[in-house]
Amino acid sequence: MLTLGLLLLPIAFGLLGTLLPALGYLPALGGVALGLDPFRALFATPGLVPAAVLSLVTGLVATILSLAITLLFVAGFAGTPVLARIQHIISPLLAVPHAAAAFGLAFLIAPSGFLIRLVAPLFGIERPPDILIPHDPWGLAMIAGLVIKETPFLFLVTLAALPQVDLTAARRLAASFGYGRIAGFVYLLWPALYRQIRFAVYAVIAYSSSVVDVAVILGPNLPGTLATRLVQWMNDPDLSVRFLASAGAVLQLGVTLAALLAWFGLERIGAMLLRSFGDRGYRFVHDLTVRRLAMIAVTIIGASVFAGLFLLGLWSLAGLWQFPDLLPRDFTLRSWMTTLPRIGDPLVTTLIAGLASTLIAVVLTVGCLEREIQTGRRGGDRSLLLLYLPLIVPQIAFVFGLQLLFVGSGSDQRLTALILVHLVFVLPYVFLSLADPWRALDRRYEIIATALGRSRLSVLLSIRLPMLIRPILTALAVGFAVSVGQYLPTLLIGEGRLTTITTEAVALASGNNRRVIGVYALLQTILPFLAFALAALLPVLLHRNRREMRV
């Protein structure tokens, strides 16, 4: 109950704290009567409809592309050594924050970016072309930035669900009837597989349709997405604009719900097409080209992220680097030396918020899973939906309400509030990372220990936790990475007084100093990578004298 309360109560109070000012009720600013004036002012705002449509379309298109690439690649290569090799390459990408990946992509595809520099000698290009990339008005760069981050997430979620279906038998059955690899997978396995990952897909839709940091770095500026407009209103010095911002946050919730409803419709259309193609016996035997395209798409995604990270590091060390030079003329630590004195406070806040929220999340998750084993009752789809709820409800729709409630309470415990808000987003990822290994552990170890007179607490501390130290540390690394990447909750709850590496990095997006951006974005990436490295190395050190516990 405590865990559910920490997940659901902030969402409920946050939505209430957003809805009341949207209806004109905020006594601290003189709003004492309910009405629709904020919504009238909102709908009279120029560029509102294009911003809402842009948010809706980019969210849906990014999700469709990410899921399609995931499906085609897994369907084409499941059960082959290629899938295992790609999994080891793609897995580290989860540690890369969205903002860092977006900055890396911007450095790659910008008019003066690395890709243009590569082809400049071939085409005689001597100055950057006058092309609006990123920040193109159609949001194509923003969609690309979302796809290169959400595809690895959906890919790994799908791989985690893949053992729940009988891949080998389905492959043999489909081949015996003359179906292609992709068609056989889609007809026989995809419906059951999709039911297990659908909440993750809904979370991708919600995030993509309401994202702020990626939209600031890669998205259009005029009119911009609805979420970026809301952040501008929320930070407006004129406090009366808070009513307008609250109404906009409610609209953002409506945009995300519209995206989810549109996705439900696409699910129905997809199911009907699948049945129709199956009934007509379409076998799609010649799918080699599609499989190659899926491989190329996954390769481009992985290469884009790694190349972007390389460019972040290169720019952070670059001296003079004029266009169209492929590499800097010299390297220097000047950017690091000038940035490090200012990076102390954001780094400390990042570490405290990340470690505290993650440790609390792990303790709560262990308590829930241990209770589940004791009672023998596992939550079904309803519990899974509640777990995904903080990821499905747009952050800006309830975090803004939490900010207003926090300010109205008169409390000055901003760091505590920041940790608790981060916990709302960290806890689902930690639970999902730890649940399967916890449930898969052979319970006979505990039964033997209990029969020898050991208490439940003693069994937990001396048997289960040591045997599960690797997945526990991995869950800690996942939670820490999620916390490091939180931009909007930190921006709103911190109110500018608490800054993290992520908020500082995104704040630099409006500037043009790529060297300083490279320092912050690279540091933002290094922190999660260090967490995952420790998660991999510590079990090796702890179990160096225990042969049977080595992995």
PDB file of N, CA and C in Angstrom, residues 371-433:
ATOM      1  N   ARG A 371       6.797  -9.591  -0.116  1.00  0.00           N
ATOM      2  CA  ARG A 371       5.398  -9.779   0.292  1.00  0.00           C
ATOM      3  C   ARG A 371       4.647 -10.634  -0.724  1.00  0.00           C
ATOM      4  N   GLU A 372       4.953 -10.430  -1.993  1.00  0.00           N
ATOM      5  CA  GLU A 372       4.317 -11.215  -3.045  1.00  0.00           C
ATOM      6  C   GLU A 372       4.648 -12.692  -2.907  1.00  0.00           C
ATOM      7  N   ILE A 373       5.898 -13.004  -2.561  1.00  0.00           N
ATOM      8  CA  ILE A 373       6.297 -14.400  -2.393  1.00  0.00           C
ATOM      9  C   ILE A 373       5.638 -15.009  -1.164  1.00  0.00           C
ATOM     10  N   GLN A 374       5.536 -14.237  -0.092  1.00  0.00           N
ATOM     11  CA  GLN A 374       4.907 -14.748   1.131  1.00  0.00           C
ATOM     12  C   GLN A 374       3.432 -15.058   0.929  1.00  0.00           C
ATOM     13  N   THR A 375       2.729 -14.194   0.217  1.00  0.00           N
ATOM     14  CA  THR A 375       1.287 -14.384   0.034  1.00  0.00           C
ATOM     15  C   THR A 375       0.965 -15.256  -1.174  1.00  0.00           C
ATOM     16  N   GLY A 376       1.908 -15.379  -2.102  1.00  0.00           N
ATOM     17  CA  GLY A 376       1.653 -16.162  -3.297  1.00  0.00           C
ATOM     18  C   GLY A 376       0.743 -15.478  -4.289  1.00  0.00           C
ATOM     19  N   ARG A 377       0.491 -14.188  -4.102  1.00  0.00           N
ATOM     20  CA  ARG A 377      -0.400 -13.433  -4.999  1.00  0.00           C
ATOM     21  C   ARG A 377       0.417 -12.436  -5.809  1.00  0.00           C
ATOM     22  N   ARG A 378       0.314 -12.573  -7.110  1.00  0.00           N
ATOM     23  CA  ARG A 378       1.014 -11.666  -8.009  1.00  0.00           C
ATOM     24  C   ARG A 378      -0.017 -10.779  -8.717  1.00  0.00           C
ATOM     25  N   GLY A 379       0.278  -9.506  -8.783  1.00  0.00           N
ATOM     26  CA  GLY A 379      -0.637  -8.587  -9.447  1.00  0.00           C
ATOM     27  C   GLY A 379      -0.748  -8.871 -10.940  1.00  0.00           C
ATOM     28  N   GLY A 380      -1.917  -8.697 -11.495  1.00  0.00           N
ATOM     29  CA  GLY A 380      -2.143  -8.931 -12.918  1.00  0.00           C
ATOM     30  C   GLY A 380      -1.974  -7.661 -13.722  1.00  0.00           C
ATOM     31  N   ASP A 381      -2.774  -7.545 -14.777  1.00  0.00           N
ATOM     32  CA  ASP A 381      -2.681  -6.382 -15.658  1.00  0.00           C
ATOM     33  C   ASP A 381      -3.024  -5.083 -14.938  1.00  0.00           C
ATOM     34  N   ARG A 382      -3.939  -5.169 -13.949  1.00  0.00           N
ATOM     35  CA  ARG A 382      -4.305  -3.946 -13.230  1.00  0.00           C
ATOM     36  C   ARG A 382      -3.124  -3.393 -12.445  1.00  0.00           C
ATOM     37  N   SER A 383      -2.393  -4.289 -11.772  1.00  0.00           N
ATOM     38  CA  SER A 383      -1.219  -3.841 -11.020  1.00  0.00           C
ATOM     39  C   SER A 383      -0.140  -3.312 -11.960  1.00  0.00           C
ATOM     40  N   LEU A 384       0.005  -3.980 -13.118  1.00  0.00           N
ATOM     41  CA  LEU A 384       0.997  -3.518 -14.076  1.00  0.00           C
ATOM     42  C   LEU A 384       0.633  -2.141 -14.618  1.00  0.00           C
ATOM     43  N   LEU A 385      -0.654  -1.896 -14.837  1.00  0.00           N
ATOM     44  CA  LEU A 385      -1.097  -0.585 -15.295  1.00  0.00           C
ATOM     45  C   LEU A 385      -0.806   0.482 -14.252  1.00  0.00           C
ATOM     46  N   LEU A 386      -1.073   0.185 -12.979  1.00  0.00           N
ATOM     47  CA  LEU A 386      -0.777   1.148 -11.924  1.00  0.00           C
ATOM     48  C   LEU A 386       0.712   1.444 -11.858  1.00  0.00           C
ATOM     49  N   LEU A 387       1.530   0.411 -12.126  1.00  0.00           N
ATOM     50  CA  LEU A 387       2.975   0.600 -12.104  1.00  0.00           C
ATOM     51  C   LEU A 387       3.428   1.508 -13.237  1.00  0.00           C
ATOM     52  N   TYR A 388       2.799   1.366 -14.390  1.00  0.00           N
ATOM     53  CA  TYR A 388       3.157   2.175 -15.557  1.00  0.00           C
ATOM     54  C   TYR A 388       2.484   3.547 -15.545  1.00  0.00           C
ATOM     55  N   LEU A 389       1.551   3.777 -14.635  1.00  0.00           N
ATOM     56  CA  LEU A 389       0.771   5.016 -14.669  1.00  0.00           C
ATOM     57  C   LEU A 389       1.635   6.277 -14.613  1.00  0.00           C
ATOM     58  N   PRO A 390       2.676   6.334 -13.753  1.00  0.00           N
ATOM     59  CA  PRO A 390       3.509   7.549 -13.772  1.00  0.00           C
ATOM     60  C   PRO A 390       4.213   7.776 -15.098  1.00  0.00           C
ATOM     61  N   LEU A 391       4.373   6.704 -15.889  1.00  0.00           N
ATOM     62  CA  LEU A 391       5.033   6.825 -17.181  1.00  0.00           C
ATOM     63  C   LEU A 391       4.052   7.132 -18.294  1.00  0.00           C
ATOM     64  N   ILE A 392       2.770   6.849 -18.062  1.00  0.00           N
ATOM     65  CA  ILE A 392       1.756   7.070 -19.091  1.00  0.00           C
ATOM     66  C   ILE A 392       1.135   8.456 -18.967  1.00  0.00           C
ATOM     67  N   VAL A 393       0.928   8.919 -17.736  1.00  0.00           N
ATOM     68  CA  VAL A 393       0.402  10.273 -17.536  1.00  0.00           C
ATOM     69  C   VAL A 393       1.513  11.272 -17.852  1.00  0.00           C
ATOM     70  N   PRO A 394       1.270  12.260 -18.701  1.00  0.00           N
ATOM     71  CA  PRO A 394       2.320  13.228 -19.041  1.00  0.00           C
ATOM     72  C   PRO A 394       2.880  13.910 -17.799  1.00  0.00           C
ATOM     73  N   GLN A 395       4.191  13.982 -17.720  1.00  0.00           N
ATOM     74  CA  GLN A 395       4.828  14.604 -16.563  1.00  0.00           C
ATOM     75  C   GLN A 395       4.323  16.016 -16.331  1.00  0.00           C
ATOM     76  N   ILE A 396       4.222  16.783 -17.402  1.00  0.00           N
ATOM     77  CA  ILE A 396       3.886  18.195 -17.262  1.00  0.00           C
ATOM     78  C   ILE A 396       2.464  18.390 -16.757  1.00  0.00           C
ATOM     79  N   ALA A 397       1.616  17.343 -16.892  1.00  0.00           N
ATOM     80  CA  ALA A 397       0.218  17.473 -16.475  1.00  0.00           C
ATOM     81  C   ALA A 397       0.055  17.393 -14.967  1.00  0.00           C
ATOM     82  N   PHE A 398       0.989  16.717 -14.267  1.00  0.00           N
ATOM     83  CA  PHE A 398       0.821  16.625 -12.813  1.00  0.00           C
ATOM     84  C   PHE A 398       2.005  17.172 -12.022  1.00  0.00           C
ATOM     85  N   VAL A 399       3.196  17.232 -12.631  1.00  0.00           N
ATOM     86  CA  VAL A 399       4.333  17.796 -11.899  1.00  0.00           C
ATOM     87  C   VAL A 399       4.136  19.291 -11.679  1.00  0.00           C
ATOM     88  N   PHE A 400       3.497  19.972 -12.645  1.00  0.00           N
ATOM     89  CA  PHE A 400       3.213  21.394 -12.467  1.00  0.00           C
ATOM     90  C   PHE A 400       2.261  21.599 -11.284  1.00  0.00           C
ATOM     91  N   GLY A 401       1.273  20.715 -11.169  1.00  0.00           N
ATOM     92  CA  GLY A 401       0.368  20.790 -10.022  1.00  0.00           C
ATOM     93  C   GLY A 401       1.095  20.542  -8.717  1.00  0.00           C
ATOM     94  N   LEU A 402       2.036  19.596  -8.721  1.00  0.00           N
ATOM     95  CA  LEU A 402       2.834  19.352  -7.518  1.00  0.00           C
ATOM     96  C   LEU A 402       3.684  20.571  -7.170  1.00  0.00           C
ATOM     97  N   GLN A 403       4.181  21.265  -8.181  1.00  0.00           N
ATOM     98  CA  GLN A 403       4.959  22.473  -7.914  1.00  0.00           C
ATOM     99  C   GLN A 403       4.100  23.538  -7.235  1.00  0.00           C
ATOM    100  N   LEU A 404       2.885  23.736  -7.753  1.00  0.00           N
ATOM    101  CA  LEU A 404       1.997  24.731  -7.145  1.00  0.00           C
ATOM    102  C   LEU A 404       1.641  24.355  -5.716  1.00  0.00           C
ATOM    103  N   LEU A 405       1.379  23.064  -5.475  1.00  0.00           N
ATOM    104  CA  LEU A 405       1.062  22.622  -4.123  1.00  0.00           C
ATOM    105  C   LEU A 405       2.258  22.789  -3.199  1.00  0.00           C
ATOM    106  N   PHE A 406       3.440  22.494  -3.715  1.00  0.00           N
ATOM    107  CA  PHE A 406       4.646  22.628  -2.894  1.00  0.00           C
ATOM    108  C   PHE A 406       4.891  24.090  -2.524  1.00  0.00           C
ATOM    109  N   VAL A 407       4.753  24.973  -3.513  1.00  0.00           N
ATOM    110  CA  VAL A 407       4.938  26.401  -3.243  1.00  0.00           C
ATOM    111  C   VAL A 407       3.874  26.899  -2.272  1.00  0.00           C
ATOM    112  N   GLY A 408       2.643  26.453  -2.465  1.00  0.00           N
ATOM    113  CA  GLY A 408       1.560  26.878  -1.586  1.00  0.00           C
ATOM    114  C   GLY A 408       1.701  26.383  -0.164  1.00  0.00           C
ATOM    115  N   SER A 409       2.412  25.264   0.025  1.00  0.00           N
ATOM    116  CA  SER A 409       2.583  24.723   1.376  1.00  0.00           C
ATOM    117  C   SER A 409       3.549  25.551   2.217  1.00  0.00           C
ATOM    118  N   GLY A 410       4.367  26.369   1.569  1.00  0.00           N
ATOM    119  CA  GLY A 410       5.334  27.180   2.297  1.00  0.00           C
ATOM    120  C   GLY A 410       6.564  26.425   2.740  1.00  0.00           C
ATOM    121  N   SER A 411       6.700  25.175   2.354  1.00  0.00           N
ATOM    122  CA  SER A 411       7.861  24.375   2.750  1.00  0.00           C
ATOM    123  C   SER A 411       9.089  24.811   1.975  1.00  0.00           C
ATOM    124  N   ASP A 412      10.240  24.698   2.613  1.00  0.00           N
ATOM    125  CA  ASP A 412      11.496  25.025   1.940  1.00  0.00           C
ATOM    126  C   ASP A 412      12.352  23.779   1.728  1.00  0.00           C
ATOM    127  N   GLN A 413      11.763  22.598   1.927  1.00  0.00           N
ATOM    128  CA  GLN A 413      12.493  21.338   1.762  1.00  0.00           C
ATOM    129  C   GLN A 413      12.478  20.918   0.286  1.00  0.00           C
ATOM    130  N   ARG A 414      13.137  21.699  -0.536  1.00  0.00           N
ATOM    131  CA  ARG A 414      13.093  21.436  -1.976  1.00  0.00           C
ATOM    132  C   ARG A 414      13.824  20.142  -2.349  1.00  0.00           C
ATOM    133  N   LEU A 415      14.928  19.868  -1.697  1.00  0.00           N
ATOM    134  CA  LEU A 415      15.681  18.663  -2.033  1.00  0.00           C
ATOM    135  C   LEU A 415      14.879  17.413  -1.702  1.00  0.00           C
ATOM    136  N   THR A 416      14.212  17.424  -0.554  1.00  0.00           N
ATOM    137  CA  THR A 416      13.356  16.282  -0.189  1.00  0.00           C
ATOM    138  C   THR A 416      12.236  16.121  -1.200  1.00  0.00           C
ATOM    139  N   ALA A 417      11.610  17.237  -1.567  1.00  0.00           N
ATOM    140  CA  ALA A 417      10.537  17.180  -2.565  1.00  0.00           C
ATOM    141  C   ALA A 417      11.071  16.658  -3.900  1.00  0.00           C
ATOM    142  N   LEU A 418      12.267  17.086  -4.274  1.00  0.00           N
ATOM    143  CA  LEU A 418      12.858  16.638  -5.538  1.00  0.00           C
ATOM    144  C   LEU A 418      13.106  15.133  -5.508  1.00  0.00           C
ATOM    145  N   ILE A 419      13.611  14.627  -4.395  1.00  0.00           N
ATOM    146  CA  ILE A 419      13.859  13.181  -4.275  1.00  0.00           C
ATOM    147  C   ILE A 419      12.553  12.397  -4.392  1.00  0.00           C
ATOM    148  N   LEU A 420      11.503  12.870  -3.738  1.00  0.00           N
ATOM    149  CA  LEU A 420      10.223  12.164  -3.771  1.00  0.00           C
ATOM    150  C   LEU A 420       9.607  12.192  -5.172  1.00  0.00           C
ATOM    151  N   VAL A 421       9.748  13.321  -5.872  1.00  0.00           N
ATOM    152  CA  VAL A 421       9.221  13.384  -7.241  1.00  0.00           C
ATOM    153  C   VAL A 421      10.022  12.481  -8.164  1.00  0.00           C
ATOM    154  N   HIS A 422      11.345  12.457  -8.024  1.00  0.00           N
ATOM    155  CA  HIS A 422      12.154  11.524  -8.813  1.00  0.00           C
ATOM    156  C   HIS A 422      11.755  10.077  -8.516  1.00  0.00           C
ATOM    157  N   LEU A 423      11.424   9.803  -7.265  1.00  0.00           N
ATOM    158  CA  LEU A 423      11.028   8.448  -6.874  1.00  0.00           C
ATOM    159  C   LEU A 423       9.816   7.969  -7.669  1.00  0.00           C
ATOM    160  N   VAL A 424       8.908   8.871  -7.966  1.00  0.00           N
ATOM    161  CA  VAL A 424       7.705   8.500  -8.715  1.00  0.00           C
ATOM    162  C   VAL A 424       8.082   7.905 -10.075  1.00  0.00           C
ATOM    163  N   PHE A 425       9.134   8.409 -10.692  1.00  0.00           N
ATOM    164  CA  PHE A 425       9.531   7.936 -12.015  1.00  0.00           C
ATOM    165  C   PHE A 425      10.576   6.829 -11.952  1.00  0.00           C
ATOM    166  N   VAL A 426      11.337   6.784 -10.877  1.00  0.00           N
ATOM    167  CA  VAL A 426      12.370   5.768 -10.736  1.00  0.00           C
ATOM    168  C   VAL A 426      11.768   4.424 -10.338  1.00  0.00           C
ATOM    169  N   LEU A 427      10.783   4.451  -9.442  1.00  0.00           N
ATOM    170  CA  LEU A 427      10.226   3.222  -8.880  1.00  0.00           C
ATOM    171  C   LEU A 427       9.704   2.245  -9.938  1.00  0.00           C
ATOM    172  N   PRO A 428       8.940   2.682 -10.952  1.00  0.00           N
ATOM    173  CA  PRO A 428       8.468   1.708 -11.952  1.00  0.00           C
ATOM    174  C   PRO A 428       9.612   0.993 -12.671  1.00  0.00           C
ATOM    175  N   TYR A 429      10.651   1.715 -13.034  1.00  0.00           N
ATOM    176  CA  TYR A 429      11.770   1.089 -13.740  1.00  0.00           C
ATOM    177  C   TYR A 429      12.516   0.109 -12.843  1.00  0.00           C
ATOM    178  N   VAL A 430      12.713   0.477 -11.589  1.00  0.00           N
ATOM    179  CA  VAL A 430      13.396  -0.420 -10.655  1.00  0.00           C
ATOM    180  C   VAL A 430      12.576  -1.690 -10.448  1.00  0.00           C
ATOM    181  N   PHE A 431      11.282  -1.551 -10.267  1.00  0.00           N
ATOM    182  CA  PHE A 431      10.421  -2.721 -10.063  1.00  0.00           C
ATOM    183  C   PHE A 431      10.456  -3.631 -11.288  1.00  0.00           C
ATOM    184  N   LEU A 432      10.319  -3.058 -12.475  1.00  0.00           N
ATOM    185  CA  LEU A 432      10.317  -3.862 -13.698  1.00  0.00           C
ATOM    186  C   LEU A 432      11.662  -4.542 -13.918  1.00  0.00           C
ATOM    187  N   SER A 433      12.753  -3.912 -13.507  1.00  0.00           N
ATOM    188  CA  SER A 433      14.085  -4.502 -13.686  1.00  0.00           C
ATOM    189  C   SER A 433      14.325  -5.658 -12.725  1.00  0.00           C
TER     190      SER A 433
END
